[in-house]
Each structure stands twice: as C-alpha cells, then as structure tokens.
Coordinates of C-alpha atoms in Angstrom, one line a residue:
M1323 CA 92.5 90.1 42.1
E1324 CA 95.7 92.6 42.3
P1325 CA 95.8 94.7 45.7
S1326 CA 95.3 98.4 45.5
G1327 CA 97.8 100.7 45.3
V1328 CA 97.8 101.3 49.1
V1329 CA 98.1 97.7 49.8
W1330 CA 101.2 97.5 47.3
S1331 CA 102.6 100.5 49.1
D1332 CA 102.1 98.6 52.4
F1333 CA 103.5 95.4 50.9
S1334 CA 106.8 97.0 49.8
F1335 CA 107.2 98.7 53.4
V1336 CA 106.7 95.5 55.2
A1337 CA 108.7 93.4 52.8
A1338 CA 111.6 95.9 53.0
S1339 CA 112.3 94.3 56.5
G1340 CA 112.1 90.9 57.8
Y1341 CA 111.4 92.2 61.1
R1342 CA 108.5 94.2 60.1
E1343 CA 106.6 91.1 58.7
R1344 CA 107.5 88.9 61.5
V1345 CA 106.1 91.4 64.1
L1346 CA 103.1 91.9 61.9
N1347 CA 102.4 88.3 61.6
A1348 CA 102.9 87.5 65.5
L1349 CA 100.0 90.1 66.0
S1350 CA 97.8 88.4 63.6
R1351 CA 96.0 86.4 66.1
K1352 CA 95.8 88.5 69.2
P1353 CA 97.0 91.6 70.6
K1354 CA 100.6 91.2 72.6
F1355 CA 102.8 92.9 74.7
P1356 CA 106.2 93.9 73.0
K1357 CA 108.0 91.3 75.2
D1358 CA 105.7 88.5 73.9
V1359 CA 106.5 89.3 70.7
A1360 CA 110.1 89.3 71.1
R1361 CA 109.7 85.8 72.7
E1362 CA 107.6 84.4 69.8
T1363 CA 109.7 85.8 66.9
T1364 CA 113.3 85.4 68.7
L1365 CA 114.1 89.1 67.8
R1366 CA 115.4 91.3 70.4
I1367 CA 113.0 93.7 72.1
T1368 CA 114.7 96.9 70.4
H1369 CA 114.0 95.5 67.0
V1370 CA 110.6 94.6 67.9
S1371 CA 109.8 97.9 69.5
R1372 CA 111.4 99.6 66.3
A1373 CA 109.3 97.4 64.0
L1374 CA 106.1 98.7 66.0
R1375 CA 107.2 102.1 66.0
E1376 CA 107.7 102.1 62.2
M1377 CA 104.5 100.1 61.5
G1378 CA 102.6 102.2 64.1
G1379 CA 103.2 105.2 61.9
R1380 CA 102.4 103.6 58.9
G1381 CA 98.9 102.8 60.6
L1382 CA 99.5 99.1 60.4
V1383 CA 99.5 98.5 64.1
E1384 CA 98.5 100.4 67.0
C1385 CA 98.9 100.8 70.6
L1386 CA 95.7 99.6 72.5
N1387 CA 96.4 101.4 75.8
P1388 CA 98.8 104.2 75.0
E1389 CA 98.3 105.7 78.4
A1390 CA 100.3 102.7 80.1
K1391 CA 103.8 102.7 80.4
A1392 CA 106.4 101.4 77.8
R1393 CA 106.6 97.9 79.3
G1394 CA 102.9 97.6 79.8
R1395 CA 101.3 98.9 76.5
I1396 CA 99.6 96.3 74.4
Y1397 CA 99.8 96.2 70.5
G1398 CA 97.3 94.9 67.8
V1399 CA 96.8 95.2 64.0
T1400 CA 94.7 97.7 62.5
E1401 CA 92.1 97.3 59.8
A1402 CA 94.9 98.4 57.3
G1403 CA 97.3 95.7 59.0
A1404 CA 94.6 93.2 58.9
S1405 CA 94.1 93.6 55.0
L1406 CA 97.9 93.4 54.4
L1407 CA 98.0 90.1 56.5
G1408 CA 95.2 88.9 54.1
Y1409 CA 97.1 89.6 51.1
F1410 CA 100.2 88.0 52.3
D1411 CA 98.3 84.9 53.2
R1412 CA 96.5 84.8 49.4
S1413 CA 100.0 85.8 48.0
N1414 CA 102.6 83.6 46.4
R1415 CA 104.8 86.6 46.0
R1416 CA 106.8 86.0 49.3
F1417 CA 109.2 83.5 50.3
V1418 CA 107.7 82.3 53.6
P1419 CA 105.3 79.4 53.3
A1420 CA 101.9 80.3 54.3
S1421 CA 101.5 77.7 57.0
A1422 CA 104.9 79.3 58.8
R1423 CA 103.2 82.8 58.7
G1424 CA 102.5 84.0 62.2
T1425 CA 104.9 81.6 63.8
P1426 CA 108.7 82.1 64.4
Y1427 CA 109.2 80.2 61.2
L1428 CA 109.2 76.5 62.4
G1429 CA 109.8 73.8 60.0
F1430 CA 111.6 76.3 57.1
V1431 CA 114.2 79.2 57.6
P1432 CA 115.0 80.9 54.5
K1433 CA 118.8 81.0 54.4
I1434 CA 122.0 82.2 52.5
R1435 CA 125.2 80.5 52.6
G1436 CA 127.8 82.2 55.1
S1437 CA 130.7 82.0 52.6
S1438 CA 128.9 84.8 50.4
V1439 CA 128.1 86.9 53.6
L1440 CA 132.1 86.7 54.4
R1441 CA 133.0 87.8 50.9
F1442 CA 130.6 90.7 51.2
L1443 CA 132.2 91.5 54.7
A1444 CA 135.9 91.4 53.2
A1445 CA 134.7 93.8 50.5
L1446 CA 133.5 96.2 52.7
R1447 CA 136.3 96.1 55.1
E1448 CA 138.5 96.6 51.7
S1449 CA 136.3 99.7 50.9
K1450 CA 135.8 101.5 54.4
G1451 CA 138.5 99.9 56.5
H1452 CA 138.4 97.6 59.6
E1453 CA 137.1 100.0 62.2
A1454 CA 134.6 101.5 59.9
L1455 CA 133.0 97.9 59.3
E1456 CA 133.1 97.3 63.3
G1457 CA 131.3 100.3 63.8
A1458 CA 128.4 99.6 61.4
I1459 CA 127.8 96.0 62.3
R1460 CA 128.4 96.3 66.0
S1461 CA 124.5 96.1 66.6
W1462 CA 124.1 93.0 64.1
S1463 CA 122.4 90.1 65.8
I1464 CA 125.0 87.8 64.6
D1465 CA 128.6 87.7 65.6
P1466 CA 130.6 87.5 62.2
R1467 CA 133.5 85.7 64.2
Q1468 CA 131.1 82.7 64.3
L1469 CA 130.6 82.8 60.6
G1470 CA 132.4 80.0 58.3
E1471 CA 132.6 79.0 55.1
D1472 CA 130.1 76.4 55.3
S1473 CA 127.8 77.9 57.7
W1474 CA 124.1 79.4 56.7
I1475 CA 122.5 82.4 58.1
S1476 CA 118.9 83.3 58.0
V1477 CA 117.9 85.6 55.3
D1478 CA 116.3 88.1 58.0
S1479 CA 120.1 88.3 59.6
C1480 CA 121.4 88.9 56.1
A1481 CA 118.7 91.5 55.3
E1482 CA 119.4 93.2 58.7
L1483 CA 123.1 93.3 58.1
L1484 CA 122.5 95.0 54.6
E1485 CA 120.1 97.7 56.2
L1486 CA 122.9 98.5 58.6
V1487 CA 125.6 98.8 56.0
E1488 CA 123.2 100.9 53.9
S1489 CA 122.1 103.2 56.7
R1490 CA 125.9 103.7 57.7
F1491 CA 127.4 104.3 54.3
G1492 CA 124.8 104.6 51.8
D1493 CA 122.2 107.5 50.8
G1494 CA 118.9 105.3 50.9
S1495 CA 119.1 104.5 47.0
Y1496 CA 121.0 101.3 47.8
S1497 CA 123.4 101.9 45.1
F1498 CA 126.2 101.5 47.9
I1499 CA 125.1 97.9 48.3
R1500 CA 125.0 97.3 44.6
A1501 CA 128.4 98.7 44.2
L1502 CA 129.9 96.4 47.1
F1503 CA 128.2 93.4 45.6
A1504 CA 129.6 94.3 42.2
A1505 CA 132.9 94.0 43.7
A1506 CA 132.4 91.1 45.7
G1507 CA 130.1 88.8 43.8
P1508 CA 132.7 87.3 41.4
S1509 CA 134.8 86.1 44.5
F1510 CA 131.7 84.2 46.0
P1511 CA 133.0 80.6 46.0
T1512 CA 130.1 79.0 43.8
I1513 CA 130.5 82.0 41.3
Q1514 CA 134.1 81.9 41.3
G1515 CA 134.1 78.2 40.2
E1516 CA 131.7 78.9 37.5
L1517 CA 134.0 81.7 36.2
A1518 CA 137.0 79.9 36.0
R1519 CA 135.6 77.6 33.7
R1520 CA 135.8 80.3 31.4
M1521 CA 132.8 79.3 29.3
P1522 CA 130.8 81.7 27.0
L1523 CA 128.7 84.2 28.7
T1524 CA 125.5 83.0 27.5
A1525 CA 126.2 79.4 28.7
L1526 CA 127.4 81.0 32.1
A1527 CA 124.0 82.8 32.2
E1528 CA 122.1 79.4 31.7
R1529 CA 124.1 78.1 34.8
A1530 CA 123.0 80.8 36.8
P1531 CA 119.9 78.7 38.4
V1532 CA 122.4 75.9 39.5
V1533 CA 124.6 78.7 41.4
Y1534 CA 121.5 80.2 42.9
A1535 CA 120.6 77.0 44.4
K1536 CA 123.8 76.5 46.0
E1537 CA 123.8 80.0 47.6
W1538 CA 120.1 80.1 48.8
N1539 CA 117.6 77.7 50.3
F1540 CA 114.5 79.4 49.0
G1541 CA 113.2 81.3 45.9
R1542 CA 113.4 80.4 42.3
L1543 CA 115.5 81.8 39.4
E1544 CA 114.7 81.3 35.8
V1545 CA 116.9 82.6 32.9
E1546 CA 115.9 83.3 29.4
T1547 CA 119.0 83.7 26.9
G1548 CA 119.2 85.1 23.3
P1549 CA 121.9 86.7 21.1
R1550 CA 124.2 88.8 23.3
R1551 CA 121.4 88.8 26.2
A1552 CA 120.0 87.2 29.1
V1553 CA 116.9 87.7 31.5
F1554 CA 117.2 86.6 35.1
R1555 CA 113.8 86.1 37.0
H1556 CA 113.6 86.0 40.6
F1557 CA 110.4 84.3 42.0
D1558 CA 109.2 83.5 45.3
W1559 CA 112.0 85.3 47.2
M1560 CA 112.8 88.3 49.5
P1561 CA 112.0 91.3 47.3
T1562 CA 113.7 94.2 49.7
P1563 CA 115.3 97.2 48.1
A1564 CA 118.7 95.9 49.5
M1565 CA 118.2 92.3 48.0
C1566 CA 117.2 93.7 44.6
A1567 CA 120.4 95.8 44.6
V1568 CA 122.3 92.4 45.8
F1569 CA 121.4 90.8 42.5
H1570 CA 121.9 94.1 40.2
G1571 CA 125.4 94.6 41.6
I1572 CA 126.5 90.9 41.1
Y1573 CA 125.0 90.7 37.6
E1574 CA 127.2 94.1 36.8
G1575 CA 130.4 92.6 38.7
I1576 CA 130.3 89.3 36.5
L1577 CA 130.2 91.5 33.5
R1578 CA 133.0 93.6 35.0
W1579 CA 135.2 90.5 35.7
R1580 CA 134.8 89.2 32.2
G1581 CA 136.0 92.4 30.8
I1582 CA 132.6 92.9 28.8
D1583 CA 131.3 96.2 28.2
G1584 CA 127.6 95.5 28.9
Q1585 CA 124.6 96.6 30.7
V1586 CA 122.2 95.5 33.5
R1587 CA 118.9 96.9 33.6
K1588 CA 116.1 96.0 36.2
T1589 CA 113.0 95.7 34.2
G1590 CA 110.3 94.0 36.7
C1591 CA 110.1 94.0 40.6
V1592 CA 107.7 92.3 42.9
R1593 CA 107.4 95.5 45.0
A1594 CA 105.9 97.1 41.9
G1595 CA 103.5 94.6 41.1
D1596 CA 105.2 92.1 38.9
S1597 CA 105.3 88.5 39.3
C1598 CA 109.0 88.6 39.7
C1599 CA 112.0 90.8 40.1
E1600 CA 113.5 90.7 36.4
Y1601 CA 117.0 92.0 35.5
H1602 CA 117.8 92.4 31.8
V1603 CA 121.6 92.1 30.8
T1604 CA 123.0 92.8 27.2
W1605 CA 126.5 92.8 25.9

C-alpha cells in the first residue's frame, strides 16, 4: 500500500537530510536526551539539536519535558513520527538496510569515492574562490585536507557538504548544485576514463552502471537506450533534492563535454512516489 500524501511529504522532508533520519531512528525504541542521540549516531550535538528542532516543527518528534533546561530535555517520536518510521521499515525505497535502521549504521555505511568530492570542491573553488569555499564548508564534519583520491566518505557527509554549499550560494532550488556538477562531472576520474574512449553516446550511456558502481557503494542504476535517447533509473539510493540535482547536472555536463546539443529531463522521483528517480536524456 502506498503511503498517504502526508507520509510522503514527511518522507521527503526526512530523506532530504541524512541527519534527520538518523536522529529519528535513534528515538525509535525509546525517548532520549540529545547527548545520547549524538553518541549513538556519532553526530555532533549541534546537528542533533538542529534535527530535533526541525522535526519538532514538523510534528515528528516532541520534547517530553519542555519545562526542563536544554541539556535535561528528553525527546521522543510522535504518532506521526512512529508512522513514518513504520513506513521506512516496510519500504525498499531507502538505501539503508532495514536491519541497520535505529543503529549507527553498523556493518554497512553508504559511501562515495573521495576523488569525486575533490573534483566538486575544485569546481566550487574555481567558481567562487578559495575564501568563499573555506567559509562555506567551515562547519563541515570532515576536514577536506584529509580527503585523498582513493578515500571514501559517507553519503551523510556528502549530503551535509551539498546542503552547506546550497545554503551559502544557492537559492533553495539546487540549480547551483546542478550547475556545479555539470561542470565537475566530466572531470571525475571514472567518468573521464570513459569519455576518453570516444565511444558513441549510446554505448557510453550503457556503461553508466559500471561507472556508478565505481563511484558509489550503494544503490542501483539501470539504463535503457534507444535511438538518440537514454533513460537512467536510480533505485535504492539517497533521493534528497541535492543528490537528485547532482545526477541531473552530471548527465547535462557529459552532453556538454561531448559538444552535443541535447536535453536532460527528470521524469520520475522517489520523493514524488515513484519507484525510482528517472532521468530522460535525448540528443
């Protein structure tokens, strides 16, 4: 059974931030102090407090002793929050295995290759300058100086980076993220290697799942090709607005790099109730 419109709206809200889902899951078994949530999820207390405040405003969690001082307040899920958690557990639309929900992701951590993040940061530095870049990511939970070409970072950390950049330079539409990845995407080492082979665009599109598997350790990409078109379908991944903008931009950037006058349209989205996020590319 598909969830109601309210649950889908809540799903979109929580899925738009890895922090929110982790905090909500941490409260699934019993009410807790923010410091306990931070310890269980390995999130900073400031991120936990922000997630609690945001989900409290949404009616998904509530403070059970509002008269207490901040450090002594206990938070638990509301009826709406419990309904959403139940949907997460029944759903195959999220990348986190059901067995890992409510835990600090022991055994499986969705990750992205560090080289791709470095290329994105380089594109941002070129676009906005070094000082602007440093200011935007100053509060990022990862020290970018520790990132290497062969390192991997968690998807939550990548999502955090994208939100920091969008909040600093974007307008809330994520078009800035999309444009940056259109510029940076062709420079990702795995994509660059495929582009260097100069194969026909249809053959290049059919190689996309191989490239995806080298860049991400979770999710599934399926490709359907036809005359001067390709459809890319993303399953079991992190369908936040920023992540959706990432792939929209990458597909546009590849067309641009090849000098092809084409179009990329997003024709399906998990947040809208579809089974996958779908991008239709024509040229």
